[in-house]
Amino acid sequence: GAAAPLHLQYLLEPLHPTVHTQRGATATLPCVLRALPRNYRVKWSKVEPANYGENVIIITNGLFHKNYGPLSPRVRLRHSHRYDASLTISDVALEDEGRYRCQLVNRLEDESISLTLHLEGVVFPYQPSNGRYKFNYHEAKRACEQQDSRLATYQQLYKAWTEGLDWCNAGWILDGTVHYPIINSREPCGGRLLLPGVRTYGARDKQKDRFDAFCFTSALQGQVYFIRGHLNFKEAAQACRNQGAALAKVGQLYSAWKFSQLDRCDGGWLADGSVRYPITTPRQRCGGLPEPGVRSFGFPSKEMRTYGSYCFVG
């Protein structure tokens, strides 16, 4: 276990160490002093487990402050009273998920509190048109980003498993490890005897080893809608462009399903050339599966004139 926390002289223990938010929102990570030491600095940083580092975000001495790093344009100190050193992040992005540290530096003494920013969202497995187990780590990371998402963290994948994600193919997650979430143990997925859970292959070679990806996305700034028709891939893309929109990305369709309860029984083209449809109220004639979800027809021939299109407008 961790060492007992040092007695906090100046910083208040956070009431809620986890702050829940979603993409596009404004979130405040609370850090409040109970007294003002003579000359002090407060340093906010983001803890990056991937490279065992900490990225400084902002430093203040109560009068002046300086912002650092890629978060710089979107962060400020809330400063709603003289004891308030809380950090406000505007237009929250997927990569803001994670642990933050508020550290008081006062000559020799130095104390800190830890907070977690948690984004509400949805995890989805992703594989490219040429089949399963094609991505090394870097390709998986890029693939998620191209689908308006990012590689899921272990916490995000685990939460998705508790909410019903059951998937037999192993995929990369953000920290470079490989997993697959199983709820119904079955023969092809490691056998019937293994317990349900997030099965892990551990850390793999990021260059050489090839798997699928688990992507995470959150709320959308925009909306996804369906255009009916019997369109091939090119015509579907044109139909969206005619309305000032673009073919939706896979992450955008999942987001609309999760956050806007998009429910359609019609297969539609997406930007990556896959055909999918979102179901929030399962019914017999819509794929017949008992759980809600985004169903996939895979990657049909782009010449096929069978489907409509899912468009995204920002």
Short mmCIF file of C-alpha atoms in Angstrom, two decimals:
data_model
loop_
_atom_site.label_atom_id
_atom_site.label_comp_id
_atom_site.label_asym_id
_atom_site.label_seq_id
_atom_site.Cartn_x
_atom_site.Cartn_y
_atom_site.Cartn_z
CA GLY A 1 0.00 0.00 0.00
CA ALA A 2 0.94 3.68 -0.23
CA ALA A 3 2.63 5.44 2.66
CA ALA A 4 0.31 7.24 5.06
CA PRO A 5 -0.43 10.71 3.63
CA LEU A 6 1.64 13.45 5.20
CA HIS A 7 -0.34 15.75 7.45
CA LEU A 8 -1.69 18.56 5.33
CA GLN A 9 -0.95 21.90 6.95
CA TYR A 10 -2.15 24.28 4.26
CA LEU A 11 -4.12 22.33 1.67
CA LEU A 12 -7.63 21.01 2.33
CA GLU A 13 -8.23 17.32 1.56
CA PRO A 14 -10.52 17.24 -1.49
CA LEU A 15 -14.10 16.31 -0.66
CA HIS A 16 -14.40 14.33 -3.90
CA PRO A 17 -11.08 13.18 -5.33
CA THR A 18 -12.72 12.38 -8.72
CA VAL A 19 -14.24 15.07 -10.92
CA HIS A 20 -16.70 13.78 -13.55
CA THR A 21 -17.01 15.61 -16.84
CA GLN A 22 -17.34 15.05 -20.59
CA ARG A 23 -15.62 16.29 -23.71
CA GLY A 24 -16.35 19.93 -24.50
CA ALA A 25 -17.39 20.82 -20.94
CA THR A 26 -15.65 23.08 -18.45
CA ALA A 27 -14.27 21.23 -15.42
CA THR A 28 -12.79 22.54 -12.17
CA LEU A 29 -10.30 20.54 -10.09
CA PRO A 30 -10.64 21.87 -6.54
CA CYS A 31 -7.57 22.92 -4.54
CA VAL A 32 -8.19 25.24 -1.58
CA LEU A 33 -5.75 26.51 1.04
CA ARG A 34 -6.78 26.72 4.68
CA ALA A 35 -4.18 29.41 5.36
CA LEU A 36 -1.80 31.49 3.27
CA PRO A 37 1.87 30.90 4.05
CA ARG A 38 4.22 33.94 3.81
CA ASN A 39 5.72 33.23 0.41
CA TYR A 40 4.46 30.22 -1.40
CA ARG A 41 3.88 28.81 -4.85
CA VAL A 42 1.16 26.48 -6.02
CA LYS A 43 2.13 24.17 -8.87
CA TRP A 44 -0.44 22.19 -10.86
CA SER A 45 0.78 19.26 -12.91
CA LYS A 46 -0.64 16.29 -14.78
CA VAL A 47 0.71 12.90 -13.77
CA GLU A 48 1.62 10.88 -16.87
CA PRO A 49 1.98 7.21 -15.93
CA ALA A 50 3.09 6.30 -19.47
CA ASN A 51 6.44 8.06 -19.12
CA TYR A 52 6.55 8.19 -15.30
CA GLY A 53 6.62 11.95 -15.65
CA GLU A 54 4.71 15.00 -14.56
CA ASN A 55 3.83 17.79 -16.92
CA VAL A 56 3.60 21.19 -15.25
CA ILE A 57 0.42 23.05 -16.23
CA ILE A 58 0.44 26.24 -14.18
CA ILE A 59 2.46 27.86 -11.37
CA THR A 60 1.18 30.73 -9.21
CA ASN A 61 2.48 32.72 -6.26
CA GLY A 62 -0.97 34.07 -5.45
CA LEU A 63 -0.39 37.28 -7.41
CA PHE A 64 1.02 36.17 -10.74
CA HIS A 65 0.76 32.91 -12.60
CA LYS A 66 2.32 31.29 -15.64
CA ASN A 67 0.82 28.59 -17.87
CA TYR A 68 2.89 25.80 -19.41
CA GLY A 69 2.54 23.05 -21.99
CA PRO A 70 -0.18 21.99 -24.42
CA LEU A 71 -2.99 22.65 -21.90
CA SER A 72 -1.84 26.26 -21.61
CA PRO A 73 -4.56 27.96 -23.72
CA ARG A 74 -7.39 26.07 -21.99
CA VAL A 75 -6.48 26.39 -18.29
CA ARG A 76 -6.85 29.12 -15.72
CA LEU A 77 -6.94 29.44 -11.94
CA ARG A 78 -10.49 29.78 -10.69
CA HIS A 79 -9.41 32.12 -7.88
CA SER A 80 -12.93 32.81 -6.60
CA HIS A 81 -11.43 33.92 -3.23
CA ARG A 82 -7.91 34.45 -1.87
CA TYR A 83 -7.59 30.86 -0.61
CA ASP A 84 -8.71 29.34 -3.90
CA ALA A 85 -6.05 27.70 -6.11
CA SER A 86 -8.48 25.49 -8.05
CA LEU A 87 -7.73 24.70 -11.70
CA THR A 88 -10.38 25.29 -14.37
CA ILE A 89 -10.04 23.47 -17.70
CA SER A 90 -12.27 24.70 -20.51
CA ASP A 91 -13.34 22.74 -23.58
CA VAL A 92 -12.23 19.44 -22.00
CA ALA A 93 -10.51 17.11 -24.51
CA LEU A 94 -10.23 13.30 -24.52
CA GLU A 95 -6.55 13.47 -23.55
CA ASP A 96 -7.32 15.52 -20.41
CA GLU A 97 -8.48 12.31 -18.69
CA GLY A 98 -6.16 11.31 -15.86
CA ARG A 99 -4.53 12.29 -12.57
CA TYR A 100 -3.61 15.85 -11.57
CA ARG A 101 -1.53 17.11 -8.66
CA CYS A 102 -1.93 20.40 -6.81
CA GLN A 103 1.31 21.05 -4.95
CA LEU A 104 2.02 23.77 -2.44
CA VAL A 105 5.71 24.72 -2.35
CA ASN A 106 6.62 26.80 0.71
CA ARG A 107 10.39 27.04 1.22
CA LEU A 108 11.16 23.71 2.88
CA GLU A 109 7.69 22.32 3.37
CA ASP A 110 5.95 20.97 0.39
CA GLU A 111 2.61 19.16 0.30
CA SER A 112 0.21 18.06 -2.40
CA ILE A 113 -3.20 16.59 -3.14
CA SER A 114 -4.14 14.32 -6.02
CA LEU A 115 -7.31 14.52 -8.13
CA THR A 116 -8.65 12.47 -11.03
CA LEU A 117 -10.47 13.91 -14.02
CA HIS A 118 -12.88 11.28 -15.33
CA LEU A 119 -14.62 11.65 -18.70
CA GLU A 120 -18.00 10.03 -19.26
CA GLY A 121 -17.85 8.16 -22.53
CA VAL A 122 -17.92 4.91 -24.43
CA VAL A 123 -15.28 2.32 -25.41
CA PHE A 124 -15.47 0.49 -28.73
CA PRO A 125 -13.29 -2.17 -30.35
CA TYR A 126 -11.84 -1.16 -33.70
CA GLN A 127 -10.23 -3.10 -36.53
CA PRO A 128 -9.46 -1.88 -40.05
CA SER A 129 -11.00 -3.02 -43.35
CA ASN A 130 -8.25 -5.59 -43.97
CA GLY A 131 -9.25 -7.73 -40.99
CA ARG A 132 -8.24 -8.40 -37.43
CA TYR A 133 -4.85 -8.08 -35.72
CA LYS A 134 -3.36 -5.59 -38.19
CA PHE A 135 -2.29 -2.73 -35.87
CA ASN A 136 0.98 -2.28 -34.08
CA TYR A 137 0.65 0.10 -31.09
CA HIS A 138 1.36 3.28 -33.06
CA GLU A 139 -1.09 2.35 -35.82
CA ALA A 140 -3.77 1.53 -33.22
CA LYS A 141 -3.23 4.91 -31.58
CA ARG A 142 -3.52 6.68 -34.94
CA ALA A 143 -6.59 4.65 -35.94
CA CYS A 144 -8.50 5.70 -32.81
CA GLU A 145 -7.54 9.34 -33.35
CA GLN A 146 -8.79 9.13 -36.96
CA GLN A 147 -12.14 7.88 -35.61
CA ASP A 148 -12.60 10.91 -33.31
CA SER A 149 -11.47 8.96 -30.25
CA ARG A 150 -8.28 7.89 -28.50
CA LEU A 151 -6.88 4.60 -27.21
CA ALA A 152 -8.80 3.69 -24.05
CA THR A 153 -7.13 3.63 -20.63
CA TYR A 154 -7.30 0.46 -18.56
CA GLN A 155 -9.84 2.16 -16.25
CA GLN A 156 -12.03 3.01 -19.25
CA LEU A 157 -11.84 -0.53 -20.62
CA TYR A 158 -12.57 -2.05 -17.21
CA LYS A 159 -15.59 0.21 -16.71
CA ALA A 160 -16.86 -0.70 -20.22
CA TRP A 161 -16.53 -4.39 -19.27
CA THR A 162 -18.61 -3.84 -16.10
CA GLU A 163 -21.20 -2.14 -18.35
CA GLY A 164 -21.38 -5.12 -20.72
CA LEU A 165 -18.53 -4.97 -23.24
CA ASP A 166 -17.90 -8.57 -24.29
CA TRP A 167 -15.32 -8.93 -27.05
CA CYS A 168 -13.22 -11.88 -28.15
CA ASN A 169 -10.43 -10.06 -30.00
CA ALA A 170 -7.47 -8.63 -28.11
CA GLY A 171 -6.73 -4.94 -28.53
CA TRP A 172 -4.15 -2.32 -27.58
CA ILE A 173 -4.90 0.25 -24.91
CA LEU A 174 -3.15 3.54 -24.14
CA ASP A 175 -0.41 2.23 -21.85
CA GLY A 176 0.86 -0.25 -24.48
CA THR A 177 -0.71 -3.34 -22.90
CA VAL A 178 -3.13 -5.70 -24.69
CA HIS A 179 -6.46 -6.99 -23.31
CA TYR A 180 -9.87 -8.33 -24.17
CA PRO A 181 -13.05 -8.08 -22.06
CA ILE A 182 -15.14 -11.24 -21.61
CA ILE A 183 -18.52 -11.53 -19.90
CA ASN A 184 -19.76 -14.84 -21.33
CA SER A 185 -16.93 -17.39 -21.17
CA ARG A 186 -16.97 -19.52 -24.34
CA GLU A 187 -14.82 -21.97 -26.26
CA PRO A 188 -13.15 -19.72 -28.87
CA CYS A 189 -12.36 -17.04 -26.25
CA GLY A 190 -9.93 -18.83 -23.97
CA GLY A 191 -12.37 -21.60 -23.08
CA ARG A 192 -15.39 -22.04 -20.81
CA LEU A 193 -13.38 -22.54 -17.65
CA LEU A 194 -11.81 -19.11 -17.51
CA LEU A 195 -13.73 -16.63 -15.37
CA PRO A 196 -15.30 -13.54 -16.91
CA GLY A 197 -13.08 -10.46 -16.72
CA VAL A 198 -10.68 -8.26 -18.58
CA ARG A 199 -8.18 -10.83 -19.81
CA THR A 200 -4.69 -9.50 -20.31
CA TYR A 201 -1.74 -10.33 -22.56
CA GLY A 202 0.38 -7.79 -20.67
CA ALA A 203 2.79 -5.34 -22.32
CA ARG A 204 3.65 -6.15 -25.92
CA ASP A 205 6.23 -5.01 -28.48
CA LYS A 206 4.81 -1.71 -29.77
CA GLN A 207 6.52 -2.08 -33.16
CA LYS A 208 6.22 -5.77 -33.95
CA ASP A 209 3.12 -7.15 -32.24
CA ARG A 210 -0.21 -6.75 -33.98
CA PHE A 211 -3.70 -6.57 -32.44
CA ASP A 212 -6.93 -4.60 -32.72
CA ALA A 213 -7.57 -1.35 -30.83
CA PHE A 214 -9.89 -0.34 -28.01
CA CYS A 215 -10.90 3.29 -28.58
CA PHE A 216 -12.61 5.69 -26.18
CA THR A 217 -14.80 8.64 -27.14
CA SER A 218 -16.97 11.11 -25.24
CA ALA A 219 -19.72 13.67 -25.93
CA LEU A 220 -19.86 15.33 -29.38
CA GLN A 221 -19.77 18.97 -30.33
CA GLY A 222 -22.24 18.45 -33.14
CA GLN A 223 -24.75 15.91 -34.30
CA VAL A 224 -25.04 12.71 -36.31
CA TYR A 225 -28.04 12.08 -38.54
CA PHE A 226 -29.08 9.53 -41.17
CA ILE A 227 -29.82 10.06 -44.88
CA ARG A 228 -31.84 7.31 -46.49
CA GLY A 229 -31.04 5.94 -49.89
CA HIS A 230 -29.40 3.13 -51.80
CA LEU A 231 -26.03 4.76 -52.14
CA ASN A 232 -22.54 3.54 -52.85
CA PHE A 233 -19.70 4.88 -50.68
CA LYS A 234 -18.92 7.87 -52.95
CA GLU A 235 -22.59 8.85 -53.25
CA ALA A 236 -23.03 8.58 -49.49
CA ALA A 237 -20.11 10.95 -48.91
CA GLN A 238 -21.53 13.35 -51.51
CA ALA A 239 -25.00 13.24 -49.90
CA CYS A 240 -23.49 14.48 -46.63
CA ARG A 241 -21.36 17.14 -48.35
CA ASN A 242 -24.45 18.45 -50.19
CA GLN A 243 -25.84 19.35 -46.77
CA GLY A 244 -22.62 20.93 -45.46
CA ALA A 245 -21.82 17.80 -43.43
CA ALA A 246 -19.34 14.94 -43.69
CA LEU A 247 -19.61 11.18 -43.35
CA ALA A 248 -19.56 10.40 -39.62
CA LYS A 249 -16.52 8.75 -38.06
CA VAL A 250 -16.99 5.58 -36.03
CA GLY A 251 -16.34 7.42 -32.74
CA GLN A 252 -18.95 10.03 -33.67
CA LEU A 253 -21.58 7.35 -34.29
CA TYR A 254 -20.80 5.69 -30.93
CA SER A 255 -20.98 9.07 -29.22
CA ALA A 256 -24.36 9.88 -30.79
CA TRP A 257 -25.60 6.42 -29.76
CA LYS A 258 -24.36 6.84 -26.18
CA PHE A 259 -25.12 10.52 -25.52
CA SER A 260 -28.01 11.33 -27.91
CA GLN A 261 -29.71 7.91 -27.91
CA LEU A 262 -29.46 7.71 -31.71
CA ASP A 263 -31.52 4.65 -32.70
CA ARG A 264 -31.85 3.54 -36.33
CA CYS A 265 -32.46 0.23 -37.93
CA ASP A 266 -30.76 1.26 -41.18
CA GLY A 267 -27.21 0.42 -42.16
CA GLY A 268 -25.31 3.53 -43.21
CA TRP A 269 -21.84 4.27 -44.58
CA LEU A 270 -19.23 5.83 -42.32
CA ALA A 271 -16.05 7.73 -43.20
CA ASP A 272 -13.79 4.67 -42.84
CA GLY A 273 -15.84 2.68 -45.39
CA SER A 274 -17.60 0.56 -42.77
CA VAL A 275 -21.38 0.20 -42.58
CA ARG A 276 -23.03 0.34 -39.14
CA TYR A 277 -26.24 1.24 -37.35
CA PRO A 278 -26.96 2.34 -33.77
CA ILE A 279 -29.60 0.58 -31.64
CA THR A 280 -30.69 1.92 -28.26
CA THR A 281 -33.95 -0.03 -28.06
CA PRO A 282 -33.22 -3.61 -29.19
CA ARG A 283 -36.01 -5.25 -31.23
CA GLN A 284 -36.34 -8.48 -33.13
CA ARG A 285 -36.22 -7.09 -36.66
CA CYS A 286 -33.11 -4.93 -35.98
CA GLY A 287 -30.40 -7.51 -35.72
CA GLY A 288 -32.25 -9.42 -33.01
CA LEU A 289 -29.51 -9.02 -30.39
CA PRO A 290 -30.88 -8.40 -26.88
CA GLU A 291 -28.41 -5.63 -25.90
CA PRO A 292 -28.28 -2.08 -27.19
CA GLY A 293 -25.19 -1.30 -29.26
CA VAL A 294 -23.70 -0.16 -32.53
CA ARG A 295 -24.02 -3.03 -34.98
CA SER A 296 -21.64 -3.50 -37.88
CA PHE A 297 -21.93 -4.93 -41.39
CA GLY A 298 -18.14 -4.75 -41.66
CA PHE A 299 -16.60 -3.20 -44.77
CA PRO A 300 -18.76 -4.04 -47.81
CA SER A 301 -17.59 -3.32 -51.35
CA LYS A 302 -17.65 0.46 -51.82
CA GLU A 303 -19.59 -0.02 -55.07
CA MET A 304 -22.58 -1.62 -53.29
CA ARG A 305 -25.74 0.46 -53.50
CA THR A 306 -27.53 -0.96 -50.47
CA TYR A 307 -27.07 1.56 -47.66
CA GLY A 308 -27.81 5.13 -46.64
CA SER A 309 -25.29 7.40 -44.94
CA TYR A 310 -24.58 8.66 -41.44
CA CYS A 311 -23.53 12.29 -41.57
CA PHE A 312 -21.88 14.46 -38.93
CA VAL A 313 -22.34 18.21 -38.76
CA GLY A 314 -20.21 20.20 -36.27
#
